[in-house]
Coordinates of C-alpha atoms in Angstrom, one line a residue:
M272 CA -49.6 195.2 30.1
A273 CA -47.8 192.7 27.9
L274 CA -48.5 189.0 28.4
P275 CA -45.6 186.8 29.2
E276 CA -44.1 184.6 26.4
G277 CA -43.0 181.1 26.6
D278 CA -44.1 177.5 27.0
W279 CA -44.7 177.9 30.6
L280 CA -46.7 180.8 32.1
E281 CA -46.7 181.0 35.9
L282 CA -49.4 183.1 37.3
R283 CA -48.9 184.1 40.9
D284 CA -51.9 185.6 42.5
P285 CA -53.2 187.0 39.2
D286 CA -55.6 189.8 39.3
D287 CA -58.9 189.9 37.3
E288 CA -57.3 191.9 34.5
L289 CA -54.5 189.5 33.8
R290 CA -56.8 186.5 34.1
Q291 CA -59.1 188.0 31.5
R292 CA -56.2 188.7 29.1
I293 CA -55.0 185.1 29.5
E294 CA -58.4 183.8 28.9
E295 CA -58.8 185.9 25.8
R296 CA -55.4 184.9 24.4
F297 CA -55.7 181.1 25.1
G298 CA -59.5 180.6 25.0
I299 CA -59.4 178.9 28.4
E300 CA -60.9 180.0 31.8
V301 CA -58.2 180.6 34.5
P302 CA -59.5 179.2 37.8
N303 CA -59.8 181.5 40.8
L304 CA -58.8 180.6 44.4
S305 CA -62.2 179.1 45.1
A306 CA -62.2 176.9 42.1
L307 CA -58.7 175.7 42.9
G308 CA -59.9 174.6 46.3
E309 CA -62.5 172.2 45.0
I310 CA -62.1 168.6 46.1
E311 CA -64.3 166.7 43.8
S312 CA -62.5 164.6 41.2
S313 CA -64.6 166.1 38.4
S314 CA -63.5 169.5 39.3
R315 CA -59.8 168.7 39.7
L316 CA -59.3 166.7 36.5
R317 CA -61.3 167.7 33.4
M318 CA -60.8 168.0 29.8
K319 CA -62.1 171.0 27.6
G320 CA -61.4 170.5 24.0
K321 CA -57.7 169.7 23.8
A322 CA -56.9 171.5 27.0
L323 CA -56.3 169.6 30.2
I324 CA -57.6 171.5 33.3
M325 CA -56.2 170.1 36.6
T326 CA -55.7 171.1 40.2
A327 CA -53.7 169.7 43.0
P328 CA -52.6 170.9 46.5
L329 CA -48.8 171.4 46.7
L330 CA -46.9 171.1 50.0
A331 CA -45.2 174.3 51.1
G332 CA -43.2 175.2 54.2
G333 CA -39.7 174.2 55.4
A334 CA -38.8 171.6 58.0
D335 CA -39.1 174.1 60.8
E336 CA -42.3 175.8 59.4
Q337 CA -45.9 174.8 59.6
A338 CA -46.8 172.6 56.7
K339 CA -49.5 173.9 54.4
L340 CA -51.0 173.0 51.2
I341 CA -51.2 175.5 48.3
P342 CA -54.1 174.9 45.8
T343 CA -52.4 175.0 42.4
G344 CA -53.9 174.9 38.9
F345 CA -52.2 173.2 35.8
L346 CA -53.6 174.2 32.4
L347 CA -52.0 172.0 29.8
L348 CA -52.6 173.4 26.4
P349 CA -51.2 172.2 23.0
R350 CA -48.9 175.3 22.9
A351 CA -48.5 176.3 26.5
L352 CA -48.5 175.3 30.2
I353 CA -50.2 177.6 32.6
T354 CA -49.8 177.3 36.3
V355 CA -51.9 179.2 38.7
H356 CA -51.5 179.6 42.4
Y357 CA -52.3 182.5 44.8
T358 CA -49.6 182.0 47.4
D359 CA -45.8 182.0 46.7
Y360 CA -44.3 178.5 46.0
P361 CA -40.5 178.6 46.2
V362 CA -40.3 175.3 44.3
F363 CA -41.6 176.7 41.1
E364 CA -39.4 179.8 41.5
N365 CA -36.3 177.6 41.7
I366 CA -37.3 175.7 38.6
A367 CA -38.0 178.9 36.6
A368 CA -34.5 180.1 37.5
T369 CA -32.6 176.8 36.6
I370 CA -34.5 175.2 33.8
D371 CA -32.3 174.6 30.8
R372 CA -33.3 176.4 27.7
Q373 CA -31.9 173.6 25.5
E374 CA -34.0 170.8 26.9
D375 CA -37.4 169.7 25.8
R376 CA -39.7 172.8 26.2
T377 CA -42.9 171.3 25.2
P378 CA -45.7 172.1 27.6
A379 CA -46.1 168.4 28.7
A380 CA -42.2 168.2 29.3
V381 CA -42.3 171.2 31.4
L382 CA -45.2 169.8 33.4
A383 CA -43.3 166.6 33.8
R384 CA -40.3 168.7 35.1
L385 CA -42.6 170.5 37.6
L386 CA -44.1 167.3 39.0
E387 CA -40.6 165.8 39.4
A388 CA -39.6 168.8 41.4
V389 CA -42.7 168.7 43.5
V390 CA -42.2 165.0 44.3
D391 CA -38.5 165.6 45.2
H392 CA -39.4 168.4 47.5
A393 CA -42.0 166.2 49.2
S394 CA -39.5 163.3 49.5
D395 CA -37.1 165.6 51.3
Q396 CA -39.9 166.6 53.6
L397 CA -40.4 162.9 54.4
E398 CA -36.7 162.4 55.0
T399 CA -36.7 165.3 57.4
V400 CA -39.7 163.9 59.2
S401 CA -37.9 160.5 59.4
E402 CA -34.9 162.1 61.0
Q403 CA -37.1 163.9 63.5
A404 CA -38.9 160.5 64.4
A405 CA -35.4 159.0 64.9
S406 CA -34.4 161.8 67.3
V407 CA -37.6 161.5 69.3
S408 CA -37.1 157.7 69.4
H409 CA -33.7 158.2 70.8
T410 CA -35.1 160.5 73.4
I411 CA -37.8 158.1 74.5
F412 CA -36.0 154.8 74.5
Y413 CA -32.2 155.6 74.9
T414 CA -32.0 158.6 77.1
D415 CA -32.2 158.2 80.9
L416 CA -34.5 161.0 81.8
Q417 CA -35.5 159.6 85.3
H418 CA -32.3 160.9 87.0
R419 CA -33.2 164.4 85.9
G420 CA -36.4 164.5 87.9
L421 CA -40.0 163.9 87.1
K422 CA -40.7 167.6 86.0
I423 CA -37.8 167.6 83.6
E424 CA -38.8 164.1 82.3
T425 CA -42.4 165.0 81.7
K426 CA -41.5 168.3 80.0
Q427 CA -39.1 166.5 77.7
L428 CA -41.7 163.9 76.8
G429 CA -44.3 166.6 76.2
R430 CA -41.9 168.4 73.7
S431 CA -41.5 165.0 71.9
I432 CA -45.3 164.6 71.6
I433 CA -45.5 168.1 70.1
K434 CA -42.7 167.3 67.6
L435 CA -44.5 164.0 66.6
G436 CA -47.8 165.8 66.3
R437 CA -46.3 168.2 63.8
A438 CA -44.6 165.5 62.0
S439 CA -47.8 163.5 61.8
E440 CA -49.6 166.5 60.3
R441 CA -46.9 167.1 57.7
V442 CA -46.9 163.4 56.7
S443 CA -50.7 163.4 56.3
R444 CA -50.4 166.5 54.0
V445 CA -47.7 164.9 52.0
R446 CA -49.9 161.8 51.5
Y447 CA -52.9 163.9 50.4
M448 CA -50.6 165.7 47.9
F449 CA -49.2 162.5 46.6
L450 CA -52.7 161.2 46.0
S451 CA -53.6 164.3 43.9
I452 CA -50.3 164.4 41.9
G453 CA -50.5 160.6 41.2
R454 CA -54.0 161.1 39.7
L455 CA -52.8 164.2 37.8
A456 CA -49.9 162.3 36.1
K457 CA -52.0 159.4 35.1
F458 CA -54.7 161.8 33.8
V459 CA -52.1 163.5 31.5
I460 CA -50.7 160.0 30.3
D461 CA -54.3 158.8 29.5
R462 CA -55.6 161.9 27.9
S463 CA -52.6 163.4 26.1
E464 CA -51.4 160.3 24.2
D465 CA -51.1 162.1 20.9
G466 CA -49.3 165.0 22.4
L467 CA -46.7 163.1 24.5
N468 CA -43.4 161.9 23.1
E469 CA -41.9 158.7 24.6
K470 CA -39.5 160.5 26.8
T471 CA -42.1 162.8 28.4
R472 CA -44.5 159.8 28.8
A473 CA -41.7 157.8 30.5
R474 CA -41.0 160.7 32.9
L475 CA -44.6 161.1 33.9
Q476 CA -44.8 157.3 34.5
A477 CA -41.7 157.6 36.6
V478 CA -43.4 160.3 38.7
A479 CA -46.4 158.0 39.2
H480 CA -44.1 155.0 40.2
D481 CA -42.1 157.3 42.6
I482 CA -45.3 158.4 44.3
V483 CA -46.3 154.7 44.8
S484 CA -42.9 154.0 46.4
L485 CA -43.0 157.0 48.6
D486 CA -46.4 156.4 49.5
E487 CA -45.4 153.0 51.0
F488 CA -42.6 154.8 52.9
E489 CA -45.1 157.3 54.2
I490 CA -47.4 154.6 55.4
S491 CA -44.5 153.0 57.3
L492 CA -43.5 156.4 58.7
S493 CA -46.9 157.2 59.8
S494 CA -47.1 153.9 61.7
R495 CA -43.8 154.7 63.4
I496 CA -44.9 158.2 64.4
Q497 CA -48.1 156.7 65.9
F498 CA -46.0 154.1 67.8
L499 CA -43.8 156.8 69.3
L500 CA -46.8 159.0 70.2
D501 CA -48.3 155.9 72.0
A502 CA -45.1 155.2 73.8
A503 CA -44.6 158.9 74.9
T504 CA -48.0 159.2 76.3
S505 CA -47.7 155.7 78.0
L506 CA -44.4 156.8 79.7
I507 CA -46.1 159.9 80.9
S508 CA -49.0 157.8 82.3
I509 CA -46.5 155.5 83.9
R510 CA -44.7 158.3 85.6
Q511 CA -47.9 159.9 86.8
N512 CA -49.1 156.6 88.2
D513 CA -45.7 156.2 90.1
V514 CA -46.4 159.6 91.7
V515 CA -50.0 158.6 92.7
K516 CA -48.6 155.3 94.0
V517 CA -46.1 157.0 96.2
L518 CA -48.6 159.5 97.5
T519 CA -51.1 156.6 98.3
V520 CA -48.4 154.7 100.1
A521 CA -47.4 157.7 102.1
S522 CA -51.0 158.5 103.0
V523 CA -51.7 154.9 104.1
V524 CA -48.4 154.8 106.2
G525 CA -49.4 158.0 107.9
I526 CA -52.9 156.9 108.9
P527 CA -52.0 154.6 111.9
P528 CA -49.7 157.1 113.6
V529 CA -52.3 159.8 113.2
L530 CA -54.9 157.5 114.7
L531 CA -52.6 156.7 117.7
V532 CA -51.8 160.3 118.2
G533 CA -55.5 161.2 118.0
I534 CA -56.3 158.6 120.7
Y535 CA -53.6 159.8 123.1
G536 CA -54.6 163.3 122.4
M537 CA -58.1 162.8 123.7
N538 CA -56.9 163.2 127.3
F539 CA -59.0 160.6 129.0
R540 CA -59.2 161.0 132.8
F541 CA -58.0 157.4 133.2
M542 CA -55.1 156.7 130.8
P543 CA -52.5 154.6 132.6
E544 CA -49.7 155.4 130.0
L545 CA -49.8 159.1 131.1
S546 CA -48.2 158.2 134.4
W547 CA -45.7 155.7 133.0
P548 CA -42.0 156.9 132.9
W549 CA -41.7 155.4 129.5
G550 CA -45.2 156.3 128.3
Y551 CA -44.1 158.8 125.7
P552 CA -41.4 156.6 124.2
F553 CA -44.0 153.8 124.1
A554 CA -46.5 156.0 122.2
V555 CA -43.8 157.1 119.8
S556 CA -42.7 153.5 119.2
L557 CA -46.2 152.6 118.5
C558 CA -46.5 155.3 115.9
L559 CA -43.3 154.2 114.2
I560 CA -44.4 150.5 114.2
S561 CA -47.8 151.3 112.9
G562 CA -46.3 153.2 110.0
L563 CA -43.6 150.7 109.3
L564 CA -45.9 147.7 109.1
P565 CA -48.0 149.1 106.1
Y566 CA -44.7 150.1 104.4
L567 CA -43.3 146.6 104.7
W568 CA -46.6 145.1 103.5
F569 CA -46.5 147.3 100.4
K570 CA -42.9 146.3 99.9
W571 CA -43.8 142.6 100.2
R572 CA -46.6 143.1 97.6
K573 CA -44.0 144.7 95.4
W574 CA -46.1 147.8 94.9
I575 CA -43.2 150.1 95.6

């Protein structure tokens, strides 16, 4: 099996044989999936001789798919850049198909190009989440759901909560990725001063600055999503409280008539109203009045 040639070697789910051949050729250990998942800073960013061994989680999944993080390794060597991941990552595939052969092909320059693409992809994800939040905001605050009925309104608000929950998860993963990518870019700038030209260094610094700006936008977006979540759950609680209030009023209004009917249904031997010609209308009128008085009292208290 011939090893790939070029300044950038992309290893997608490499088997043990390929990893061993890469290690023999470049004198560097290719991390396995377990090593890529380490979260300690010392494991993610380290230097071995002139090689920089770095790992970072990269966001994958489209706007309608579940967001997931792909542990990815970046091995920056003086004469090659090696990327390692064990799940397909379309962003890298697109770069491999479109990268210009005439541009700077040094390993550090290719790394800068990859980081730029990763940050652009994440920013697109944030824009999509922002649009989803705007749509949910319109549903919550600008759509009259009450005339559609409580069941439909609650169902619509429930869907909004699900959308916001997914958006919140995606934003949190983007932030976690930004933290790792920002550290990675600064690590390359600090540890590869002799191997970076001014253009590549400026591109890596731009990546770090873009992450800072996008992180501020992400924080604002997270606050907005949390506000919408609170608003949606509060509206559902208000609607449920309205239902409970109506049921409470109805039960209280019905108690006096039931009491009167219970009294007249006891069939006492001496009950003058039984012999009255207007006894029945009198009893029915008492039931209506006893039910109307609590209703008017609730109305006066503005409880309904």
